[in-house]
Structures are given as C-alpha cells and as structure tokens.
Tab-separated table of C-alpha atoms in Angstrom:
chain	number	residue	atom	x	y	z
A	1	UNK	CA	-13.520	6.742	-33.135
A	2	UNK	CA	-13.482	4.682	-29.964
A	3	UNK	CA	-15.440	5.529	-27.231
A	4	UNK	CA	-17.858	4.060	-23.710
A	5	UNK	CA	-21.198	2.400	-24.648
A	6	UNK	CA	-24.214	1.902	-22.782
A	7	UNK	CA	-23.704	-1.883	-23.078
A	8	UNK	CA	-20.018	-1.037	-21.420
A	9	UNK	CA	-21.271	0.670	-18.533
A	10	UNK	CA	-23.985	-1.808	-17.950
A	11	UNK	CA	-20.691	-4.767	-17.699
A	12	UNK	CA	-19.384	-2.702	-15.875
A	13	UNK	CA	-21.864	-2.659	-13.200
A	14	UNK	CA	-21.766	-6.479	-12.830
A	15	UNK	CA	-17.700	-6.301	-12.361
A	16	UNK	CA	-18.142	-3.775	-9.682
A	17	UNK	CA	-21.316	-5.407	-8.129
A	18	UNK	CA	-20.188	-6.200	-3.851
A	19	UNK	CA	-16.938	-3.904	-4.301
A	20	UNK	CA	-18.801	-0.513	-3.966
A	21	UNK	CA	-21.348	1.182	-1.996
A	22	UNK	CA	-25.039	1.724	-4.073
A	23	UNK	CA	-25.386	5.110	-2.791
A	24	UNK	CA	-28.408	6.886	-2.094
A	25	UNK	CA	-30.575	10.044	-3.660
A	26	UNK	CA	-32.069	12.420	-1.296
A	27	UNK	CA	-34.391	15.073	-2.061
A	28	UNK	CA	-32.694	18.734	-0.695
A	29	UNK	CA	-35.911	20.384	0.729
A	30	UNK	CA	-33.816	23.631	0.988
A	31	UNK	CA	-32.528	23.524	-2.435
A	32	UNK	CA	-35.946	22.948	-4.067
A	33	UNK	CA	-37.908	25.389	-2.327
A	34	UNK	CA	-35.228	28.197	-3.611
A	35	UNK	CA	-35.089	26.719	-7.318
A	36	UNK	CA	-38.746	26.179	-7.224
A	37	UNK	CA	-37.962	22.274	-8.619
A	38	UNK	CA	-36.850	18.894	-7.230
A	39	UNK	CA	-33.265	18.747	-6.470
A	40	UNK	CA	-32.114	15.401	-5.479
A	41	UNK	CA	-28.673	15.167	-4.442
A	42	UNK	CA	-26.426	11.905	-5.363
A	43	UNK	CA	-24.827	11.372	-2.112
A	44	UNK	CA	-21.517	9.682	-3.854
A	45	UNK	CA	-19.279	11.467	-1.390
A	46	UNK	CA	-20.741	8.412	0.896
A	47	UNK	CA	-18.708	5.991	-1.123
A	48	UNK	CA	-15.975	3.571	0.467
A	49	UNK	CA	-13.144	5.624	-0.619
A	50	UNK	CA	-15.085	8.945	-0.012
A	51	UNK	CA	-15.563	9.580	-3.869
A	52	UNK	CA	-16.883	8.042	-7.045
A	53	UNK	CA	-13.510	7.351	-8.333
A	54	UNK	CA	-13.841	3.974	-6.590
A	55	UNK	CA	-15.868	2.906	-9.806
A	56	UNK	CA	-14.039	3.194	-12.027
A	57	UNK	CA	-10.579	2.069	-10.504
A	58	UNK	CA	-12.368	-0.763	-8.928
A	59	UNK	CA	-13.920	-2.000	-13.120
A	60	UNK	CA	-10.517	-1.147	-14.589
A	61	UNK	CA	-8.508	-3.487	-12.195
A	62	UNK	CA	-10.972	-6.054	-13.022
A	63	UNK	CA	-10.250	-5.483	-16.454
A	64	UNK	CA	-6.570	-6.539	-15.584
A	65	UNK	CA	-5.338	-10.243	-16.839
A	66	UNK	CA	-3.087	-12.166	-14.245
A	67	UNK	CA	0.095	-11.002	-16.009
A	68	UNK	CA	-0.728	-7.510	-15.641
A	69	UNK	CA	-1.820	-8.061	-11.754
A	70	UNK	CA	1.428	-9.731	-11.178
A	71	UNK	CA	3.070	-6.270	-12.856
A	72	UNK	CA	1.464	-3.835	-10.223
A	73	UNK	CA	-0.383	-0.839	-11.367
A	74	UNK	CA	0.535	2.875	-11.905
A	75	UNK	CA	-1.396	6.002	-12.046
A	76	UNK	CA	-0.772	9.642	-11.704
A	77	UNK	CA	-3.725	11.432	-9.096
A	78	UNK	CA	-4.811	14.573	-7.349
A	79	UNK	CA	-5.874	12.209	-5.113
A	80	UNK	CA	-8.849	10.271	-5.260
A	81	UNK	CA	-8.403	8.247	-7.381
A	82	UNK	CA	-5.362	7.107	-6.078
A	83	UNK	CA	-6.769	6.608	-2.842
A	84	UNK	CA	-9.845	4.582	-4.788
A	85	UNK	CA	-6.724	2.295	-7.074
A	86	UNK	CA	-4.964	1.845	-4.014
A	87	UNK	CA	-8.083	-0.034	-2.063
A	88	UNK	CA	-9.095	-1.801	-5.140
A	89	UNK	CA	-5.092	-3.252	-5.732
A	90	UNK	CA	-5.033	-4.040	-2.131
A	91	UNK	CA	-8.342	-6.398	-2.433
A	92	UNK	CA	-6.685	-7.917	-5.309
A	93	UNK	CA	-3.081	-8.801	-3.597
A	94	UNK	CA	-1.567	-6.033	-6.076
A	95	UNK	CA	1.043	-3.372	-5.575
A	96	UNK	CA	-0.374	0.035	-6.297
A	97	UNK	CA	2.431	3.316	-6.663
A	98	UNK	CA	0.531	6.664	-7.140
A	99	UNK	CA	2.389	9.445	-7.921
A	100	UNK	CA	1.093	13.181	-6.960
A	101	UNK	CA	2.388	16.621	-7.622
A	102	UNK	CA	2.805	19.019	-4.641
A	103	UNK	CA	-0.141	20.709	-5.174
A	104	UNK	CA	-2.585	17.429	-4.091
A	105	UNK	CA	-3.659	17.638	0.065
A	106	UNK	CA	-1.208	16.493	2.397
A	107	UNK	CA	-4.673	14.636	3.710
A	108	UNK	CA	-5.116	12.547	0.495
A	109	UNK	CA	-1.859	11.727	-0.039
A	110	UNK	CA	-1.913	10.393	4.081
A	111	UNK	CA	-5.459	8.108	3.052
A	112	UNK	CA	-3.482	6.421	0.192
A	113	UNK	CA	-0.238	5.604	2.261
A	114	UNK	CA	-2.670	4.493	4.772
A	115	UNK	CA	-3.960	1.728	2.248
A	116	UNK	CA	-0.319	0.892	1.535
A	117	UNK	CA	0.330	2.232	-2.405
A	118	UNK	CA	3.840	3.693	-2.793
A	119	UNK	CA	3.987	7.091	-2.810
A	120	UNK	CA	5.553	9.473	-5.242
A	121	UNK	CA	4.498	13.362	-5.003
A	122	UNK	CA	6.869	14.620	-8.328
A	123	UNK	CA	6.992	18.455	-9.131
A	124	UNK	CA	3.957	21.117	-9.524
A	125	UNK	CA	1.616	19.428	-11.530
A	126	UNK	CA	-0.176	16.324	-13.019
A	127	UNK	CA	1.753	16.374	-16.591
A	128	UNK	CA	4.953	16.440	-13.914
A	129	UNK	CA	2.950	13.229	-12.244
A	130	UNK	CA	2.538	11.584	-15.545
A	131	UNK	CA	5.954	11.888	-16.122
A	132	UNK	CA	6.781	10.039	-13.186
A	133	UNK	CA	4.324	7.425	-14.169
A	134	UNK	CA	5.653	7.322	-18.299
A	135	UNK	CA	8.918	6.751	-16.393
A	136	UNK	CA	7.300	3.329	-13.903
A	137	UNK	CA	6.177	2.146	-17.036
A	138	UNK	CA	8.969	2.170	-19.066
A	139	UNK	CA	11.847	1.171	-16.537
A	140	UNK	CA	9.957	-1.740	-13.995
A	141	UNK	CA	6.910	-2.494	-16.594
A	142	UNK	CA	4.436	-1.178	-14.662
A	143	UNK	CA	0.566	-1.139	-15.957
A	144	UNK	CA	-0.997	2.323	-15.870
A	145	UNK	CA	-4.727	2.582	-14.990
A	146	UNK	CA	-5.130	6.456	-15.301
A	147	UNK	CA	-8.054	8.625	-13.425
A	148	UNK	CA	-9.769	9.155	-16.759
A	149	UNK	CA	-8.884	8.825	-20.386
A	150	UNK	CA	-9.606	4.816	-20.115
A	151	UNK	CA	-12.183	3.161	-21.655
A	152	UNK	CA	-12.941	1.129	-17.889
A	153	UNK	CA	-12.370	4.084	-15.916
A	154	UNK	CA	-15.485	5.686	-17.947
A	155	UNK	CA	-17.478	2.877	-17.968
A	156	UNK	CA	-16.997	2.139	-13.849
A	157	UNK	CA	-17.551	6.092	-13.522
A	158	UNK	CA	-20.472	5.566	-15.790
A	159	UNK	CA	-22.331	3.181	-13.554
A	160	UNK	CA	-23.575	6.558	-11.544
A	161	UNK	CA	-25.905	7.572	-14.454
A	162	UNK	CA	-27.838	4.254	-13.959
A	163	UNK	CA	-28.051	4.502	-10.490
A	164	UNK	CA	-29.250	7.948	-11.144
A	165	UNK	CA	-31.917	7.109	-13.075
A	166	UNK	CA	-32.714	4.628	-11.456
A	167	UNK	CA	-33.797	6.819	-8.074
A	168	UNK	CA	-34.814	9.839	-10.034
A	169	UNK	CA	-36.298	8.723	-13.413
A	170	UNK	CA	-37.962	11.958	-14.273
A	171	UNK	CA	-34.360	13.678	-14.037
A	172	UNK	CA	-34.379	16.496	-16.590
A	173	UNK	CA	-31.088	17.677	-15.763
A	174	UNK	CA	-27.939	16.239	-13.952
A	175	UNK	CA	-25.251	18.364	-12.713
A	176	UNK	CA	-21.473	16.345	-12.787
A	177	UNK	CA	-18.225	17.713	-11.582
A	178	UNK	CA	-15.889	18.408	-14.714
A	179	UNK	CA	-12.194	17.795	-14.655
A	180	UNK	CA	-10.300	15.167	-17.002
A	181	UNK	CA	-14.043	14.202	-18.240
A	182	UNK	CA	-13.502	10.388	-17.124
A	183	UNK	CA	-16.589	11.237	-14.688
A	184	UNK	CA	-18.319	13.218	-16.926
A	185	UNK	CA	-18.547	11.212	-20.031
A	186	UNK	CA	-19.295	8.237	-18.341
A	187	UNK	CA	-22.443	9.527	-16.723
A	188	UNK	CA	-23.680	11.093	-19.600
A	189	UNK	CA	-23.476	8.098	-21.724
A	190	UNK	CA	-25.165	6.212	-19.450
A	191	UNK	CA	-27.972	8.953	-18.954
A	192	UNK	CA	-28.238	10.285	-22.782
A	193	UNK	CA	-28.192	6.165	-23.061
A	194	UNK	CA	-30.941	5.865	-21.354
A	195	UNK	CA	-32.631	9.199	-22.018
A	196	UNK	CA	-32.132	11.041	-24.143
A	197	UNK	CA	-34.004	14.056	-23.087
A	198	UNK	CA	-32.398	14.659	-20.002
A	199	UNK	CA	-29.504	17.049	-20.185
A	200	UNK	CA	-26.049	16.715	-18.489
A	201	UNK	CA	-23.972	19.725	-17.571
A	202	UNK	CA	-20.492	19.870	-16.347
A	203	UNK	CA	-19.573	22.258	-13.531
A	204	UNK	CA	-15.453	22.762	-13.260
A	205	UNK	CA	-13.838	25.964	-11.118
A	206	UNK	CA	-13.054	29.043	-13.273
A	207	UNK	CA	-9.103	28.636	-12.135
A	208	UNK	CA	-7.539	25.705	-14.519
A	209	UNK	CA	-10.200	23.935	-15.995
A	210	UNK	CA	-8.857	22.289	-18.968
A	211	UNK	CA	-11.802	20.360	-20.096
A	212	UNK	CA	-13.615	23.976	-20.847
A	213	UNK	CA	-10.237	25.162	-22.644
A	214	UNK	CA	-9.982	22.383	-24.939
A	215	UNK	CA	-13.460	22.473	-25.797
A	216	UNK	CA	-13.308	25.900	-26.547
A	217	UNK	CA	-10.149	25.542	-28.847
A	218	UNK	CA	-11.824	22.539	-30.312
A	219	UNK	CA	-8.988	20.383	-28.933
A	220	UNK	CA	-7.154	19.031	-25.941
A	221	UNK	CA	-4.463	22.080	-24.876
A	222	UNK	CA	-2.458	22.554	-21.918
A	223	UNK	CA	-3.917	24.796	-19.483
A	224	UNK	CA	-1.804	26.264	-16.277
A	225	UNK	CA	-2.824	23.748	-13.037
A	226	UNK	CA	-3.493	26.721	-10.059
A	227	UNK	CA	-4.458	25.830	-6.454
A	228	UNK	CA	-8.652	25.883	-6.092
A	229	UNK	CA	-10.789	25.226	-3.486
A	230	UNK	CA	-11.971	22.304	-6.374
A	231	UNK	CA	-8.245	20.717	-6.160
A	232	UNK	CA	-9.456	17.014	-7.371
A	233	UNK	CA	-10.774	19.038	-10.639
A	234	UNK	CA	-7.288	20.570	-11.418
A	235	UNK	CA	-5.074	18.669	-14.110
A	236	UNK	CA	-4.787	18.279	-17.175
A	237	UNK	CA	-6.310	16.454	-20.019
A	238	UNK	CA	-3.825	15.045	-21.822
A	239	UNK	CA	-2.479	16.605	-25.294
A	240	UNK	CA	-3.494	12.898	-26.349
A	241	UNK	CA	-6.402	12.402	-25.315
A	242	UNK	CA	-8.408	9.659	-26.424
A	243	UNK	CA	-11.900	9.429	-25.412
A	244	UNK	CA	-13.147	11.536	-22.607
A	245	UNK	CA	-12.587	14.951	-24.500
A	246	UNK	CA	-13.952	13.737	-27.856
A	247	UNK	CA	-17.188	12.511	-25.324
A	248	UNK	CA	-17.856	15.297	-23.343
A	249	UNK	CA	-17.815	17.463	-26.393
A	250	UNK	CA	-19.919	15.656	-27.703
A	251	UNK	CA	-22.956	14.401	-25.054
A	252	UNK	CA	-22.333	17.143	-22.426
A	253	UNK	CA	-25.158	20.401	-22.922
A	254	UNK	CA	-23.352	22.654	-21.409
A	255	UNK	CA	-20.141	23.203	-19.413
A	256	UNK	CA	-20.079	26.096	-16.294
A	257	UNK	CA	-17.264	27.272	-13.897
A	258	UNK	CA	-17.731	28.936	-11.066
A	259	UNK	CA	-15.319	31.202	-8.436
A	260	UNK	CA	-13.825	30.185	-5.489
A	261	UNK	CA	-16.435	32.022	-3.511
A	262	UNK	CA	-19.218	30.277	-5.242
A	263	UNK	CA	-17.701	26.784	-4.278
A	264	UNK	CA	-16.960	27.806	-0.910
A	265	UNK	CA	-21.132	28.795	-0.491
A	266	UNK	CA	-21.402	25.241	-2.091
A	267	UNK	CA	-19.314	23.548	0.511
A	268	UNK	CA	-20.932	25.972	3.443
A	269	UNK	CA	-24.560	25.043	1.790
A	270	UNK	CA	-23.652	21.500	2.112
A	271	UNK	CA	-22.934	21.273	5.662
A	272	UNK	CA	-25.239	23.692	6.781
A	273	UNK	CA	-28.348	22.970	5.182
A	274	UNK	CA	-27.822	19.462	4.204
A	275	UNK	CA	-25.811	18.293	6.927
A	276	UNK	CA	-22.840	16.871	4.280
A	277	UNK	CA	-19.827	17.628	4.480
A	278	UNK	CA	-17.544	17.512	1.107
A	279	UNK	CA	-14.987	18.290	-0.827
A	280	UNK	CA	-14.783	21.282	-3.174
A	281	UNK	CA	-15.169	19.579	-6.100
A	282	UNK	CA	-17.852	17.534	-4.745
A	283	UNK	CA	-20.073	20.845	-3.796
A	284	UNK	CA	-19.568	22.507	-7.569
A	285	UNK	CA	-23.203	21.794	-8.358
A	286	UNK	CA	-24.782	22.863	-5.351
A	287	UNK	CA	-22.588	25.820	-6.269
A	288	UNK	CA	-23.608	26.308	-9.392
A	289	UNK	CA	-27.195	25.991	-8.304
A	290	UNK	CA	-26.921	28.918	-5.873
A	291	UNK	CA	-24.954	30.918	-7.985
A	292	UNK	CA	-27.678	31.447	-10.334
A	293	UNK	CA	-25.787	29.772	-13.578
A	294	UNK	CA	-28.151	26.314	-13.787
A	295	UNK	CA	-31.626	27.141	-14.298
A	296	UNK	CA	-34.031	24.015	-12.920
A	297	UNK	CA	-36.679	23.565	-15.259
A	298	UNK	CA	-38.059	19.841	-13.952
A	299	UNK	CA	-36.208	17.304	-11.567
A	300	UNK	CA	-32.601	17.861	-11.397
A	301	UNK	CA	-30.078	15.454	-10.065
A	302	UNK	CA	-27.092	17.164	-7.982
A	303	UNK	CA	-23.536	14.630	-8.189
A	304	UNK	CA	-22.010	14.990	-4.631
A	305	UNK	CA	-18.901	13.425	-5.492
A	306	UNK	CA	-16.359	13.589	-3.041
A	307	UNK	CA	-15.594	14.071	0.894
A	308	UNK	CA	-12.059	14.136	1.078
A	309	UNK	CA	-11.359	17.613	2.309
A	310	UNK	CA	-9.170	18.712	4.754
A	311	UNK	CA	-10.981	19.165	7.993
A	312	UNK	CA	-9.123	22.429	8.916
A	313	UNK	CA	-9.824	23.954	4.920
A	314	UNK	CA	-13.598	22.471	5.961
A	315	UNK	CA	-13.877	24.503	8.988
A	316	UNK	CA	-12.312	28.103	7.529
A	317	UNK	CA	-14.959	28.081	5.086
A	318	UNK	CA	-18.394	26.812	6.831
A	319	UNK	CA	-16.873	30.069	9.001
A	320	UNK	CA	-17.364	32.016	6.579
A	321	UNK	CA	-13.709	32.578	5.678
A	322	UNK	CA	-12.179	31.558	2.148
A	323	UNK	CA	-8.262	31.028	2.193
A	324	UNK	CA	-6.786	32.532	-0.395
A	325	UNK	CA	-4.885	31.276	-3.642
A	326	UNK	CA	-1.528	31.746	-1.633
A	327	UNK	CA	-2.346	30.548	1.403
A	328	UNK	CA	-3.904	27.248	-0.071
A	329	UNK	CA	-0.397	26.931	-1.554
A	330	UNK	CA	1.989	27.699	1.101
C-alpha cells in the first residue's frame, strides 16, 4: 500500500526551504502550571498564509512538471488551503481556481480572491466542491492538488513533525488538528519516524468529523458536513481515499473530539492567556487540554494551526458568547 516516508518528508523540506516561515515553539507557562507538564505550543498559525496548509500546497506545486504548470491547478477547500495553493501558484506564474461550498467564511474565501485564484463557492459541502473540481478537470484539463489525500500534500504537511522535534526533542505527546488526515499523517510520520515513543493524537470537533467515523467503521464513509466553530476541520474524506485514512489509522494513538464550547474556551484560552489569536480548528488542542480529555504525562507539543477566523466570530467568543449552529449558518 502506498503511503508518506520519512525520507519524503525530509525532500520535502528542501523543496519548501525560503517559501515558508520556520515557525517557532513557545513554552505556555499557563498551560503547564494547570497540566502539571511542559506544554509547548507550535505557533503555525504564524505562517505566511495564516496556517500550515502552506506546506504542503507550496511541496506539491513543486512537485508539478512544466506541462502541468502551464495547465493551472484545481482544488476543492474550506479555505486554507486554498488560500495557501493560491500564494504558492501565484509565485510560480500559475492560475489557481478554488472552489468552496457555502458553508466556508465569507473571510477566507475574500484572502484567496485577494491573491487572485478564481473563485467557485458550489453547493453545501466539500463532496459538492469536489464535484466542481472532477468537473475543471475533465472539461479544461485542469491539475488537481487536493488539501489532503496526496502523497506531497502529506509530506509538505509533514515537515511540522521535524520542526517539532527539533525545538522540543523530549516531546512525549503531540496534539494535531484532525480533519481529512493530510495534516495528521504527515506529522506523525515524521514524529513516529523519528521517535517512536512519542505519541500523536488527533483532536477533530464532535459535529462532522469524518476521519473518527471512518476509523470507527474501519473505512472511509460519508459523514453529514455541519457548521462548527472548527469549520477548516469539516469535510469529507473521500469514499476513495488513498493514503491519509489508511495512515492515521494506523500511526495516530488516539483520536478525540470535543464540543463547541470546549473549542470556544480553546480559542478564549488562546487570546487571553497566550496572547494568540486563532482559528477554531487551530485552538482544538488547547481545547482538548482544558477539557480534561489529553492527559500530559511528559513534554507535550500543542499544533496551533491556523489564524484565519473571522474577527467578529473572534470577538463573540473571547466575550464569552458562543453563536450558535444556526446563527453560524445564516
């Protein structure tokens, strides 16, 4: 069965190497004084794009050969990482079109018009996206670089578990935001790669998290895409899947989900005690630390992984106020 290597993620560094930020670790004095342990926190959200998915778009367009640059590239996103494959296409020359359903921010589908992709936002959901995309492919010849099930995508994601180690060698746990698994897999890879002994959990939001479906059935199933506080997590796997669910099944040590309340003390823990502010899906380990549902038994490294929320969402819930389900959606 295919799948990332260690030896993939390490190329993968050198393609990326002057193209994205080498982001810091910083030790949360808050954090560890509650959990009794060393949390560090990976302070990705700082990226160029505002999220890791910079990576991996950024080693997957390098991956492209000058026919398939000259072809433009296609991918379906709930948002970063269309707004990360729409900065690397535009260092390259390349035309990027990213197509969205309605449920992705008005504010990330603004940053990735900004950076001049073509937009598409098609129906309610990212299979609906993916149509539009099968659709690109098929009538202009368009070359898809999807957010996650790709072996470059991985291995550009993957470069985070060396940087990881690299600042906190004694890690004995690292907490990654779960969705498609793209991010997930790659980082553990890189860390079981590395060491072996130090665990890596996935953290995804109880509403819509396919990953944690699939890998309960014991294979990739559709699961209903809801608005969450954690929108960049929401999507779909793929009934097709090819690497990332076989890979997080089988180096992840545990998957948790959490409420929207416990992301929203995430995000409010962020900015209040940490000064950081970030996106749902980039607080879901701080969450899951304060929620009780991670237990920190040695150094544990904390993925902040994205920024892009909307400033409005941002300030309703460092207030203290959580928007509900059908608000989000209106």
């Amino acid at each position: 069965m295919a799948t990332v290597t260690l030896g993939d993620i390490r190329a993968a560094r050198e393609h990326i190497a002057g193209k994205v930020e080498h982001t810091p670790t910083a030790l949360s004095p808050s954090l560890s004084e509650q959990l009794g342990s060393p949390i560090h926190l990976k302070l990705e959200h700082r990226q160029i794009t505002g999220s890791f998915k910079l990576r991996g778009a950024s080693n997957a367009v390098a991956s492209l050969n000058a026919e398939q640059k000259a072809r433009a590239v296609v991918a379906a996103s709930t948002g970063n990482h269309g707004r990360a494959l729409a900065h690397a296409a535009k260092l390259e020359g390349m035309r990027a079109v990213i197509c969205m359903s309605r449920l992705v921010p008005g504010n990330k589908i603004d940053e990735i018009r900004r950076l001049g992709a073509e937009i598409r936002v098609v129906g309610n959901s990212q299979d609906d996206a993916q149509q539009e995309v099968e659709r690109l492919m098929a009538q202009e010849g368009l070359v898809m670089l999807p957010p996650f099930d790709h072996p470059a995508i991985i291995a550009g994601q993957g470069t985070l578990g060396l940087e990881m180690l690299e600042q906190v060698p004694d890690a004995a746990l690292v907490l990654v935001p779960l969705s498609g698994g793209g991010l997930a897999s790659g980082i553990a890879a890189a860390v079981k790669g590395v060491s072996a002994r130090t665990k890596v959990i996935g953290v995804s939001m109880a509403r819509g998290a396919a990953m944690k479906a699939s890998l309960d059935a014991g294979r990739p199933i559709l699961v209903e895409e809801l608005p969450t506080l954690a929108d960049s997590l929401g999507g779909g796997i793929g009934l097709d899947n090819q690497l990332t669910f076989a890979m997080c099944r089988d180096l992840l040590d545990d998957v948790i989900l959490l409420s929207e309340d416990e992301i929203a003390a995430g995000i409010r823990h962020a900015y209040a005690q940490e000064r950081e502010i970030v996106e749902g899906a980039g607080a879901v380990g701080i969450a899951a630390l304060l929620a009780g549902k991670v237990k920190a038994n040695g150094p544990v490294v904390v993925l902040l992984s994205g920024r892009n929320i909307d400033m409005g969402l941002h300030r309703t819930i460092v207030c203290g106020e959580v928007a509900t389900t059908s608000e989000r959606a209106a």
